[in-house]
Every structure is written in C-alpha cells, then in structure tokens.
Amino acid sequence: MKFLAVIRQVPDGESRLKIEGGRVDLSGATLILDQMDEWAVEEVIRLQEKHGGESVVVALGPERAEEALRTALAMGIDRAVHLVAEGYLDPITQAEALAEVIRAEAPTLVFTGGQQADWDSQALGPALAEALGWPVVSWTTQIELESETQAKALHDLDEGAERVRVALPAVFTSQQGLNEPRYPTLPGIMKAKRKELKKLPLSAASKAEVLEQTIQERTRLNKLIDGKDPVSAAHELVRLLHEEAKVI
Amino acid sequence: MILVVLEHDGQRLRKSALEAIGRARQLEALGPLAGVVIGENTQAVAQEASQYLPTVYVAEVGGYTAEKWAEAAYAAVQKSGAQVVIASGGRQGRTWTARLAYRMKAGLLEDTLETRAEGNHIVATRYSFLNRVTERQRAALPVVLTAKPNTTPPAEPQGSGGVEVLNVALPTGVEVLERLSEQKKGVSLTEATIVVTGGRGLGSPEAFAKVEELASVLGAAVGATRAVVDAGWRPYSEQVGQTGKTVQPNAYIALAVSGAVQHQAGMNKSKYIVAVNKDAEAPIFKIADYGIVGDVHQVLPALIEAAKKLKD
Ligand SMILES: Cc1cc2nc3c(=O)[nH]c(=O)nc-3n(C[C@H](O)[C@H](O)[C@H](O)COP(=O)(O)OP(=O)(O)OC[C@H]3O[C@@H](n4cnc5c(N)ncnc54)[C@H](O)[C@@H]3O)c2cc1C
Ligand SMILES: Nc1ncnc2c1ncn2[C@@H]1O[C@H](COP(=O)(O)O)[C@@H](O)[C@H]1O
C-alpha cells in the first residue's frame, strides 16, 4: 500500500503580514507546514505504521516550499516530490498538475488539509479527486482501512457529521480531531536531509488572478475597564454597549 | 446563462438559496438565470423556486454526497449551457463546487463576499490568510463561485417559471452509513447578531450555565473555543474559528478566551468585539473594542444582572 499527503508551506498565523504593492509580502514571515496539512501528514504516517507500505509527500509551490517537505520527511514520511511553481496558481490548475504526479504514484489514498491557511481555499482536495476520478471525503475526523480498496471514515458536514464507506483510491481532507501530529525528532531531522526529494519544474497558466490584497483591520476602540469592582465595571460595559455602540 | 444551485431542507428553500439568487441577479449582465434543486423531496422546493427563476431544473438524487451534487449540477450546466454557476459556501458547497469547477475547466471563486461582472470576467472580493487579508480575484468565464453566507440580501419572488426534470446517473464511490445530526437549540450561531463565547478560562462545564444565561438575556447565540470543545464542555457545533464556524455579528463577547489566531480567524470581522479576561496582555484585548480586565467568575454574574436591568 502507498499513502500520500499533499501539503503547502504557509505563513505562521502568528506572523505579522505586510502588504507591498497590493500583494501580501511574506518576506520576514515565519513559514511553516500548514497545520491542517500536518494532520494529513500525521495520518499518512499512522496508516503506514499500521498497514505497512510506503509514504510519500507532494507539494506544489515555490522553491522555499522544500522546507515544509523536509518537515514532513522529518516527521517520518519516506520521500518527497516537489512541483516547483512560483506565483499564484488557482486550485483547479494545481489539481490538474498534481493529478499527473499522483496518477503515476498510484497511491492507496491521498490526504490533504481541509483548508489552506494562506489562500483560505478548501478546493484542492475535492478538485484533485475530480481530476483523478476518485471519491472525496472532506473534513475527515476518523479513518479506518477495511481493505486495500475500501475505507470507513467519519467526516464533518455543514451541520453535524456522517459515517461513510468509501471506495479506494480516494482523496481525504483533514479536520481538527483527526490526530495529534508528532514533532520531528533530532534524528528524524538528520535522516530527512538524506531522504529523496524529487523536483519537477511546472509552468501552467492560472484560471484566476489576484488583483489586489489589502489588510482592512477595523480600528478597534480598545476601551478597557478595570474589573476590580466587578459590579460597576459590568454596569459601565453594558452602558457602553447600549448607549455608545448601540448593539444591545 | 447563470445557474444557481439552491439549498433546501426538503420542504423549503433555505435562506442561503435566496441569497444565492440575489447574487445571480447582480450578475444578470452575463445572461438569463436558471436554478437547480438537487437532493431528496425536490418537487415542492422546485415549485417554490419557480417563483424566483424563469427555469428550474430538478435532480432527485437522494441524500448528499459531493459526487452526486457535482454530477447533478453538471447535468444542469450541460442542459442550460450555463457559463456561471453560483452556490452557497459552507463545507459541503465548497467541496462539490470544486469538483464541478474542475469538470467545467472553470475558474473557481471561493467564499466570495461580493461579485460583479466585468466584460466576460467576474471580479470577486474574499478573505484570505485566515480571514486577515481582503483580496480581489478575477476569473474569465466559465466561472463557478460560492457566496459566503449572510453577505447578500435574500431575493424576493419575481415572475414564475417552468420546472424541468433532469436524469442523473448516480456515482457510487461514497456510501453514507450513518448521519450524526447536531441538536440545535437557541439562536443559530452563524446568523446571530450577538454571540457570547466562553473559553477555557471559565474553568468548568458548569460555569457555562452562566454563559448561556447571559446569551439568553441578550438574545445571543453561544460560542465556544476549541480548548472548550476539546475538553468536552461544549459541542463542536458551537466552535468558532479556523476549524469551526466563521461569525460576523454586531457584537462578539469573548469570556475568558485568549484570542489565538485560529480563534480570531472565525470572529475578527465582527463589528464590535468585547472581551473579559483576567490577563491584560491576552491577545484578545488587541482586537477588542470594549473589555473588562478581571475575573470572569466575578464579572459574568455582574454582567448578567446589569443586562437584565437594561432589558427590564
Ligand atoms: C490548525 C488549528 C486550528 C485551530 N482551530 C481553532 C478554532 O477553530 N477555534 C478555536 O477556538 N481554536 C482553534 N485552535 C486552537 C487555538 O490555537 C487555541 O488553542 C484556542 O483557541 C484556545 O482556547 P481558549 O482561548 O479557550 O483557551 P486559552 O488559550 O487557554 O485561554 C484561556 C484564557 O482565559 C483567561 N482566564 C483564565 N482564567 C480566567 C478567569 N478566572 N477570569 C478571566 N479570564 C481567565 C486566560 O487569561 C486566557 O487568556 C486551532 C489550533 C490549530 C493548530
Ligand atoms: N489568497 C491568495 N490568492 C491568490 N494569490 C495569492 C494569495 N495569497 C498570496 N497570493 C499571491 O500568490 C503569489 C505566490 O505566492 P507564493 O505561492 O506564496 O509564492 C504571491 O504573489 C502572493 O501574493
């Protein structure tokens, strides 16, 4: 069996974001393996630990995305494939390029993050499934392999959740609760440096373009009341919400 | 042609469907409108939909899977020749529309706040980077787009149209074994004008009774942080944040919530943010309009009393 994770490198949510020339400028931001992809990587490693076979991680992104691939290798994935593409590519175009690599790998299943922490996109997993002609299970919180061609999964809907049986190969996207990802160990990090990381250049035209990005933070009032006297603080807050903000 | 995929509950169109029709009407320069009703018990809903749209397709395909929805929507696209498909956001909508967009080789505009036609392009605004950035995207037709809930006024009925049945071959890759529905009580979190959220600092599930009390006095919905949901104090359906729900109420009241970025991703666009936290350095105060630096166990009962007095 072969288990495959598709990942992205994204800015750490705690990093300050800058806008330069109408675009998000990531220079100076701390870049990490997307935390929802971390769940995907962890699940792939656990599936391999339980069922044997091979684990592979694939990323589509700029040169620097190699660091995120190394993180996945350090967590325990066997080898990596990097489709190198600079600039914005929409998820449909990404899916098309990734599907080619994944078809050749012929994994038992593919896992990716439920939502990307940079582009806030939820589309890559399902678009990839369509490109491959496979089923998709999005926002997965539990997965159990029944055979090489069948799995049971629990996943979130808009409201509530459902248990499904899925024909494999299939694409799954991750959701909170799936697992607790392991940290890369020092020996893991050393080993990752020697693991195979194949680079494939990609040039493709995006079906959507980003015209402008802005950070429109509301100016917050920051009116803080000392709560040492809780009763008068509460009255003051209720008064402000009623008379000034007019929201209650 | 613009095709609107209409969400419903087997009896009526959902509010999100009326919002999607509203979006479609804003794009009328790109062609006439049609709708499609997909799922179970579609007949009555299709009749209702025909009061809003000149053509309504129906595909009776049973319960939801992304594969069935994409298949049915694609059948309606082929039948109508639609170059634009509009659906509601949400997890399900954003899953099957990605399948559909791939099949149509379309540009996909996800979770849009606003959309307008520009020649044979659609320009959309949306949030990115965990809700921190606002961006404008542009895609040439064909386009599939999802509308973020509560961003468009619901459409009013207009004329009357015909209903046409679609026959759809059903994909079989996913078999639904069991639905675990959530019990809904009180005000809906995503539609509430006031949300009162409790965090780990409340210390116990029992302390949440006071959060519920404040919410009920204010006519608000109850929210929770992930720490609280993980501890099993509150159901996941109440979680606000990156992996929970996104809310944008007039007032968001965060009680003993630290304000982690993943939590902020679900509430940072609220009109007014109010926080109670004993730590003056908590990140939530950086984005708060009003706050009390104090012990939630003392402040919350006092807030309930003050709010009751106001409402009397
Ligand atoms: C990929 C990913 C996705 C995530 N998604 C979400 C999400 O969707 N939603 C979400 O909420 N989190 C999410 N998280 C988790 C998030 O990072 C935080 O861990 C979480 O929001 C913390 O919850 P909290 O504020 O209740 O708890 P804490 O961070 O523990 O904060 C408790 C606060 O209560 C205050 N406090 C304690 N006692 C008192 C008292 N007596 N009176 C007043 N104040 C008091 C403390 O000062 C503190 O600020 C996600 C994390 C990851 C990695
Ligand atoms: N949400 C987004 N949607 C589209 N493009 C983006 C988004 N965020 C960043 N970009 C741009 O995509 C380009 C490539 O980003 P990257 O893949 O991080 O190198 C940069 O110019 C970014 O500004």
XYZ file of C-alpha atoms and ligand atoms in Angstrom:
636
model
C 0.000 0.000 0.000
C 1.070 3.566 -0.542
C -0.171 6.596 1.365
C 0.315 10.100 0.020
C -0.027 13.560 1.583
C -0.306 16.827 -0.363
C 0.960 19.830 1.589
C 1.611 23.580 1.467
C 4.007 25.931 3.134
C 2.170 28.894 4.677
C 2.959 31.819 6.983
C 2.567 31.056 10.668
C -0.718 32.629 11.759
C 1.163 34.451 14.497
C 3.406 36.194 11.939
C 2.693 39.791 11.063
C 1.571 40.164 7.468
C 2.770 43.042 5.291
C 1.274 44.371 2.073
C 3.702 45.551 -0.642
C 2.363 46.920 -3.911
C -1.094 45.487 -3.292
C 0.229 42.000 -2.516
C 0.922 40.098 0.647
C 4.664 40.195 1.201
C 5.876 37.137 3.067
C 9.485 38.207 3.457
C 10.088 38.300 7.182
C 7.167 35.988 7.985
C 7.869 32.642 9.652
C 6.884 29.949 7.168
C 5.599 26.587 8.359
C 3.988 23.382 7.178
C 0.274 24.260 7.130
C -1.187 22.965 10.406
C -4.118 21.311 8.678
C -1.636 19.583 6.361
C 0.282 18.471 9.463
C -2.788 16.431 10.391
C -2.742 14.953 6.871
C 0.954 14.042 7.147
C 0.481 12.511 10.602
C -2.437 10.387 9.403
C -0.467 9.112 6.420
C 2.399 8.114 8.735
C -0.013 6.332 11.083
C -1.642 4.467 8.183
C 1.800 3.321 7.037
C 2.768 2.288 10.590
C -0.390 0.206 10.831
C -0.630 -1.262 7.337
C 2.924 -1.124 6.007
C 3.934 0.028 2.544
C 5.262 3.417 1.607
C 4.536 7.063 2.438
C 5.045 9.979 0.051
C 4.592 13.737 0.418
C 3.933 16.066 -2.511
C 3.938 19.870 -2.615
C 3.193 22.343 -5.360
C 4.758 25.702 -4.620
C 7.806 27.952 -4.801
C 11.393 26.804 -4.088
C 11.021 27.622 -0.407
C 8.234 25.023 -0.041
C 11.069 22.480 0.165
C 11.389 23.366 3.868
C 7.843 22.167 4.515
C 8.548 18.961 2.581
C 11.634 18.409 4.795
C 9.461 18.882 7.866
C 7.144 16.125 6.628
C 10.159 13.895 5.914
C 11.474 14.618 9.411
C 8.123 13.561 10.864
C 8.619 10.198 9.137
C 7.459 10.295 5.508
C 9.698 8.202 3.196
C 10.212 10.509 0.223
C 9.042 13.747 -1.367
C 8.064 15.167 -4.749
C 8.152 18.928 -5.309
C 6.340 20.544 -8.225
C 8.158 23.861 -8.351
C 5.964 26.783 -9.380
C 6.353 30.444 -8.412
C 3.379 32.802 -8.347
C -0.322 32.265 -7.849
C -1.987 29.219 -9.372
C -5.665 28.576 -8.728
C -6.668 25.251 -7.124
C -8.174 23.829 -10.335
C -4.905 24.318 -12.214
C -2.972 22.993 -9.204
C -5.181 19.904 -9.125
C -4.518 19.229 -12.784
C -0.740 19.329 -12.295
C -0.798 17.343 -9.049
C -3.091 14.703 -10.538
C -0.462 13.848 -13.111
C 2.131 13.138 -10.418
C -0.340 11.271 -8.235
C -1.670 9.128 -11.049
C 1.890 7.968 -11.693
C 2.410 7.257 -7.965
C -0.862 5.262 -7.821
C -1.351 5.534 -4.033
C -4.000 3.730 -1.976
C -5.261 7.098 -0.798
C -4.371 10.788 -0.668
C -4.701 13.109 2.328
C -4.540 16.889 2.308
C -5.569 19.804 4.569
C -9.220 20.825 4.925
C -8.419 24.497 4.336
C -5.215 26.273 3.365
C -4.027 28.829 5.916
C -2.751 31.213 3.224
C -5.336 31.238 0.476
C -8.181 30.066 2.728
C -9.068 27.610 -0.034
C -10.897 24.333 0.605
C -10.884 23.304 -3.044
C -7.643 21.443 -3.662
C -8.684 18.065 -2.198
C -12.021 17.794 -3.999
C -10.636 19.229 -7.276
C -7.827 16.680 -7.100
C -10.363 13.898 -6.550
C -12.270 15.041 -9.625
C -9.091 15.186 -11.696
C -8.307 11.613 -10.680
C -11.897 10.394 -10.988
C -11.883 9.344 -7.313
C -14.339 9.979 -4.474
C -13.603 12.687 -1.898
C -14.268 12.812 1.819
C -13.738 16.310 3.174
C -13.206 17.424 6.809
C -12.289 13.900 7.957
C -12.025 13.272 11.703
C -11.563 9.462 11.609
C -10.418 6.981 9.014
C -10.103 3.213 9.141
C -8.902 0.999 6.312
C -11.107 -2.063 5.775
C -9.102 -3.386 2.828
C -6.886 -2.089 0.053
C -9.966 -0.933 -1.809
C -12.264 0.223 0.970
C -12.223 2.542 3.970
C -14.629 3.777 6.601
C -14.496 7.421 7.615
C -16.220 9.962 9.814
C -16.381 13.496 8.469
C -17.996 16.855 9.181
C -20.850 18.302 7.146
C -22.199 21.868 7.298
C -24.185 20.768 10.350
C -23.309 17.526 12.101
C -21.235 14.685 10.735
C -21.632 11.392 8.913
C -20.033 7.980 8.733
C -19.272 6.820 5.199
C -17.808 3.823 3.416
C -15.542 4.893 0.563
C -14.133 3.017 -2.387
C -10.351 3.461 -2.634
C -8.360 5.107 -4.058
C -9.917 8.291 -2.710
C -8.936 11.754 -1.514
C -9.482 12.778 2.113
C -9.136 16.235 3.631
C -8.289 16.756 7.287
C -10.203 18.303 10.152
C -9.402 19.027 13.772
C -9.730 15.901 15.912
C -8.153 13.595 13.308
C -4.951 13.168 15.349
C -2.253 14.977 17.311
C 0.723 15.448 14.995
C 4.124 14.321 16.267
C 7.068 16.707 16.427
C 10.063 15.933 14.241
C 12.842 14.463 16.423
C 16.500 15.422 16.014
C 17.405 12.033 14.457
C 14.303 12.451 12.264
C 15.556 15.837 11.069
C 19.031 14.404 10.339
C 17.552 11.494 8.409
C 15.235 13.797 6.449
C 18.254 15.524 4.906
C 19.215 12.317 3.145
C 15.761 11.274 2.019
C 14.799 11.505 -1.653
C 13.261 14.825 -2.704
C 12.483 14.937 -6.393
C 11.978 18.330 -8.065
C 9.804 18.772 -11.126
C 9.503 22.221 -12.731
C 5.968 23.291 -13.502
C 4.722 26.036 -15.755
C 0.999 26.487 -16.014
C -1.421 29.356 -16.554
C -3.787 30.219 -13.721
C -7.542 30.368 -14.343
C -7.923 33.092 -11.722
C -5.720 36.021 -10.833
C -5.312 38.101 -7.720
C -5.802 41.785 -8.499
C -5.159 43.280 -5.106
C -4.704 42.320 -1.490
C -5.275 44.645 1.440
C -5.364 44.342 5.188
C -8.517 46.060 6.303
C -8.308 45.769 10.027
C -11.053 47.611 11.798
C -9.702 50.275 14.066
C -10.650 48.931 17.446
C -11.635 51.234 20.282
C -9.626 49.362 22.940
C -11.631 50.780 25.849
C -10.624 48.652 28.806
C -12.303 48.821 32.188
C -10.636 47.713 35.402
C -12.626 44.812 36.852
C -11.574 45.163 40.489
C -15.091 46.334 41.242
C -16.977 43.819 39.063
C -20.435 45.312 39.593
C -19.581 48.831 38.486
C -17.351 47.501 35.669
C -20.231 45.377 34.384
C -22.612 48.340 34.538
C -20.169 50.532 32.679
C -19.678 47.903 29.964
C -23.417 47.367 29.499
C -23.911 51.144 29.335
C -21.228 51.478 26.628
C -22.686 48.635 24.584
C -26.157 50.124 24.850
C -25.511 53.856 24.515
C -22.269 54.120 22.549
C -22.064 51.014 20.354
C -25.854 50.558 20.337
C -25.528 46.800 19.924
C -27.586 45.627 22.919
C -26.826 31.603 -18.714
C -26.301 31.744 -14.940
C -27.176 28.638 -12.935
C -27.977 28.911 -9.218
C -27.754 25.742 -7.146
C -30.442 26.063 -4.487
C -30.015 24.747 -0.940
C -33.154 23.442 0.738
C -34.338 21.263 3.615
C -36.715 19.026 1.623
C -39.587 21.418 2.232
C -38.435 24.935 1.542
C -35.565 26.856 0.062
C -33.009 27.844 2.661
C -32.155 31.474 3.273
C -28.756 30.766 1.668
C -30.558 29.806 -1.566
C -32.377 33.141 -1.643
C -29.034 34.865 -1.054
C -27.529 32.925 -3.984
C -30.408 34.039 -6.218
C -29.712 37.607 -5.064
C -26.105 37.167 -6.166
C -27.177 35.795 -9.531
C -29.419 38.794 -10.165
C -26.449 41.094 -9.554
C -24.691 39.333 -12.447
C -27.643 39.445 -14.853
C -25.487 41.259 -17.440
C -23.916 37.824 -18.081
C -27.163 36.195 -19.187
C -30.554 34.847 -18.083
C -30.987 32.900 -14.833
C -31.858 29.298 -14.112
C -31.889 27.285 -10.895
C -31.354 23.666 -9.956
C -32.751 21.830 -6.944
C -30.715 18.755 -6.026
C -31.411 16.103 -3.388
C -34.379 14.456 -1.702
C -38.004 15.662 -1.807
C -37.166 18.154 -4.502
C -40.608 18.601 -6.085
C -42.244 21.095 -3.719
C -38.991 23.018 -3.410
C -38.723 23.256 -7.199
C -42.241 24.735 -7.306
C -41.215 27.352 -4.749
C -38.025 28.065 -6.707
C -40.020 28.671 -9.883
C -41.464 31.800 -8.227
C -37.949 33.251 -8.303
C -36.423 31.931 -11.517
C -37.622 31.503 -15.106
C -36.233 27.959 -15.382
C -35.779 25.440 -12.584
C -34.172 22.046 -13.042
C -34.718 19.263 -10.516
C -32.489 16.291 -9.841
C -33.905 13.802 -7.337
C -30.693 12.047 -6.311
C -31.254 11.215 -2.610
C -29.011 12.269 0.267
C -25.864 14.356 -0.093
C -22.537 13.211 -1.401
C -20.148 15.608 -3.134
C -20.045 13.277 -6.138
C -23.828 13.286 -6.616
C -24.090 17.048 -6.247
C -21.304 17.679 -8.747
C -22.865 15.213 -11.178
C -26.339 16.754 -10.910
C -25.057 20.325 -11.160
C -23.008 19.330 -14.192
C -26.100 17.836 -15.848
C -27.887 21.163 -15.289
C -24.888 23.054 -16.707
C -24.955 20.955 -19.844
C -28.702 21.286 -20.248
C -28.704 25.058 -19.737
C -25.362 25.903 -21.303
C -24.543 27.906 -18.144
C -21.213 29.734 -18.075
C -21.618 30.806 -14.452
C -22.618 28.592 -11.521
C -23.466 30.101 -8.130
C -23.781 28.070 -4.942
C -23.732 28.722 -1.209
C -20.458 28.463 0.683
C -20.121 26.178 3.660
C -18.182 22.937 3.805
C -20.449 20.934 1.515
C -20.851 23.701 -1.044
C -17.127 24.321 -1.178
C -16.431 20.601 -1.632
C -18.693 19.721 -4.545
C -18.237 23.047 -6.369
C -14.500 22.296 -6.596
C -15.355 19.003 -8.331
C -17.730 20.836 -10.653
C -15.240 23.613 -11.457
C -12.648 21.028 -12.390
C -15.094 19.268 -14.655
C -16.099 22.544 -16.344
C -12.447 23.676 -16.520
C -13.772 26.801 -14.847
C -12.241 29.487 -12.686
C -13.296 28.921 -9.083
C -14.058 31.885 -6.824
C -14.473 30.594 -3.272
C -16.438 32.048 -0.384
C -16.962 35.396 -2.058
C -18.253 38.474 -0.240
C -19.175 40.396 -3.392
C -19.092 39.649 -7.087
C -19.561 41.732 -10.219
C -19.437 41.162 -13.953
C -16.670 42.891 -15.913
C -16.857 42.038 -19.617
C -16.524 38.267 -19.751
C -14.855 38.173 -16.343
C -16.123 38.017 -12.798
C -14.366 40.028 -10.127
C -14.851 38.882 -6.551
C -13.759 40.020 -3.114
C -12.951 37.438 -0.466
C -10.908 36.959 2.667
C -7.629 35.034 2.780
C -4.747 34.337 5.193
C -7.024 33.110 7.987
C -9.506 35.898 7.385
C -6.851 38.586 7.830
C -6.475 39.768 4.231
C -9.177 41.062 1.876
C -8.427 40.342 -1.753
C -9.928 40.911 -5.175
C -9.735 37.999 -7.590
C -10.700 37.900 -11.241
C -11.525 34.927 -13.449
C -12.684 34.629 -17.053
C -15.862 32.666 -17.835
C -16.703 29.894 -17.268
C -16.755 30.550 -13.527
C -18.015 28.592 -10.529
C -18.446 30.697 -7.411
C -19.604 30.201 -3.862
C -21.226 33.014 -1.886
C -20.303 33.402 1.760
C -23.434 33.129 3.935
C -25.026 36.380 5.126
C -23.302 38.594 2.555
C -26.204 39.194 0.119
C -29.784 40.292 0.818
C -32.203 37.383 0.147
C -34.045 37.675 -3.185
C -37.774 38.351 -3.444
C -40.094 36.247 -5.665
C -40.255 37.519 -9.247
C -42.479 36.097 -12.013
C -42.977 32.385 -12.471
C -41.011 29.784 -14.326
C -41.136 26.237 -15.560
C -39.758 23.103 -13.916
C -37.738 20.542 -15.841
C -36.637 17.159 -14.503
C -33.036 16.023 -15.000
C -31.976 12.413 -15.129
C -28.633 11.923 -13.447
C -26.508 8.786 -13.375
C -25.593 8.313 -9.716
C -21.946 7.897 -8.761
C -21.355 5.183 -6.134
C -17.925 5.838 -4.611
C -19.278 7.012 -1.257
C -21.938 5.160 0.723
C -23.434 7.017 3.692
C -23.707 4.656 6.672
C -24.976 6.985 9.364
C -25.800 10.684 9.847
C -24.941 12.167 13.191
C -27.023 15.278 13.395
C -26.476 18.050 15.846
C -29.114 19.137 18.242
C -29.898 22.716 17.506
C -31.231 24.869 20.254
C -31.330 28.588 20.796
C -30.175 31.169 18.283
C -28.213 29.979 15.214
C -24.557 30.845 15.653
C -23.864 31.976 12.105
C -26.965 34.160 11.862
C -26.927 35.675 15.352
C -26.456 39.423 15.757
C -24.813 38.856 19.156
C -22.524 35.943 20.057
C -21.351 35.169 23.598
C -18.348 32.829 23.581
C -16.776 31.082 26.542
C -13.152 29.948 26.729
C -11.052 27.632 28.834
C -10.653 30.301 31.493
C -14.202 29.532 32.655
C -12.643 26.508 34.302
C -15.520 24.016 34.134
C -18.526 22.969 32.049
C -20.781 24.089 34.904
C -19.531 27.654 34.550
C -21.006 27.623 31.060
C -24.511 27.819 32.520
C -23.724 31.477 33.197
C -22.587 31.980 29.590
C -25.923 30.545 28.444
C -27.756 32.801 30.851
C -26.066 35.935 29.526
C -26.735 34.786 25.962
C -30.393 34.255 26.688
C -30.786 37.663 28.359
C -29.193 39.305 25.277
C -30.923 37.099 22.692
C -27.476 35.892 21.644
C -26.037 32.607 20.380
C -23.472 30.676 22.456
C -19.990 30.085 21.021
C -17.003 28.102 22.287
C -13.270 27.900 21.730
C -11.514 24.777 20.649
C -9.983 24.309 24.097
C -13.504 24.108 25.487
C -14.722 21.739 22.770
C -11.655 19.500 23.183
C -12.331 19.341 26.914
C -15.829 18.100 26.088
C -17.532 21.020 27.845
C -19.420 22.115 24.735
C -20.418 20.530 21.393
C -18.232 21.051 18.335
C -21.141 22.797 16.571
C -20.502 25.801 18.821
C -16.809 26.162 17.988
C -15.780 29.451 16.428
C -12.536 29.681 14.429
C -10.422 28.328 11.610
C -11.744 24.785 12.001
C -15.122 25.779 13.422
C -17.609 28.390 12.297
C -16.997 31.892 10.987
C -19.203 34.556 12.531
C -19.573 38.275 11.938
C -22.115 39.561 14.477
C -22.701 43.137 15.611
C -21.269 42.205 18.998
C -18.919 39.334 19.806
C -18.484 38.876 23.545
C -15.487 36.683 24.430
C -15.366 35.500 28.038
C -12.072 34.029 29.292
C -10.885 33.498 25.717
C -7.191 34.149 24.975
C -7.775 35.098 21.335
C -5.427 32.716 19.483
C -5.097 33.462 15.741
C -7.022 30.309 14.899
C -9.885 31.577 17.030
C -9.607 35.084 15.573
C -9.975 33.578 12.079
C -13.613 32.894 12.933
C -14.571 36.200 14.549
C -12.152 39.018 13.656
C -14.627 40.671 11.268
C -17.239 41.180 13.990
C -18.495 44.758 14.198
C -17.744 45.173 17.918
C -15.520 42.834 19.924
C -15.914 42.684 23.688
C -13.610 40.717 25.987
C -13.442 39.739 29.612
C -10.084 38.313 30.653
C -8.024 38.445 33.821
C -4.828 38.866 31.814
C -4.479 42.411 30.458
C -1.886 41.072 27.979
C -4.243 38.484 26.398
C -4.204 38.819 22.570
C -7.983 39.212 22.509
C -7.653 42.717 24.009
C -5.580 43.816 20.980
C -8.660 43.408 18.777
C -11.257 44.374 21.387
C -13.412 47.494 21.306
C -14.526 47.117 24.901
C -13.237 44.957 27.684
C -13.042 44.273 31.352
C -9.752 43.158 32.856
C -10.972 40.946 35.657
C -12.030 37.541 36.950
C -14.767 36.077 34.797
C -16.328 34.364 37.816
C -17.000 37.761 39.362
C -17.616 39.787 36.212
C -20.006 37.410 34.421
C -22.688 37.297 37.164
C -22.475 41.089 37.391
C -22.867 41.353 33.597
C -25.957 39.167 33.709
C -27.503 41.382 36.373
C -26.627 44.578 34.508
C -28.011 43.201 31.233
C -31.226 42.079 32.967
C -31.681 45.528 34.417
C -31.239 47.058 30.966
C -33.816 44.736 29.426
C -36.434 45.350 32.147
C -4.895 24.068 12.914
C -5.531 24.619 14.167
C -6.851 25.016 14.112
C -7.466 25.564 15.238
N -8.764 25.971 15.142
C -9.337 26.576 16.196
C -10.686 27.062 16.120
O -11.378 26.882 15.107
N -11.207 27.694 17.197
C -10.502 27.892 18.355
O -11.039 28.495 19.310
N -9.245 27.435 18.454
C -8.652 26.769 17.417
N -7.380 26.297 17.568
C -6.753 26.344 18.916
C -6.203 27.703 19.319
O -4.870 27.768 18.878
C -6.231 27.909 20.865
O -5.560 26.845 21.473
C -7.622 28.015 21.465
O -8.407 28.941 20.764
C -7.523 28.428 22.932
O -8.790 28.452 23.543
P -9.080 29.368 24.815
O -8.917 30.790 24.463
O -10.403 28.940 25.359
O -8.017 28.847 25.877
P -6.660 29.519 26.428
O -5.759 29.901 25.322
O -6.169 28.588 27.451
O -7.157 30.864 27.094
C -7.885 30.971 28.268
C -7.939 32.438 28.662
O -8.740 32.577 29.808
C -8.148 33.539 30.678
N -8.599 33.223 32.039
C -8.259 32.169 32.821
N -8.915 32.209 33.983
C -9.673 33.327 33.963
C -10.550 33.935 34.897
N -10.819 33.387 36.085
N -11.149 35.094 34.534
C -10.898 35.682 33.349
N -10.072 35.137 32.435
C -9.469 33.981 32.729
C -6.674 33.388 30.488
O -6.014 34.610 30.800
C -6.577 33.039 28.995
O -6.391 34.215 28.212
C -6.753 25.707 16.455
C -5.431 25.284 16.513
C -4.824 24.737 15.391
C -3.411 24.302 15.489
N -5.119 34.248 -1.347
C -4.357 34.356 -2.425
N -4.886 34.156 -3.591
C -4.154 34.304 -4.669
N -2.885 34.661 -4.687
C -2.307 34.863 -3.567
C -3.000 34.704 -2.380
N -2.157 34.957 -1.413
C -0.989 35.250 -1.965
N -1.063 35.208 -3.278
C -0.021 35.554 -4.212
O 0.453 34.457 -4.903
C 1.815 34.685 -5.248
C 2.613 33.464 -4.963
O 2.590 33.179 -3.630
P 3.525 32.014 -3.087
O 2.948 30.741 -3.617
O 3.377 32.146 -1.609
O 4.896 32.355 -3.600
C 2.280 35.892 -4.486
O 2.357 36.974 -5.370
C 1.177 36.095 -3.495
O 0.977 37.452 -3.205
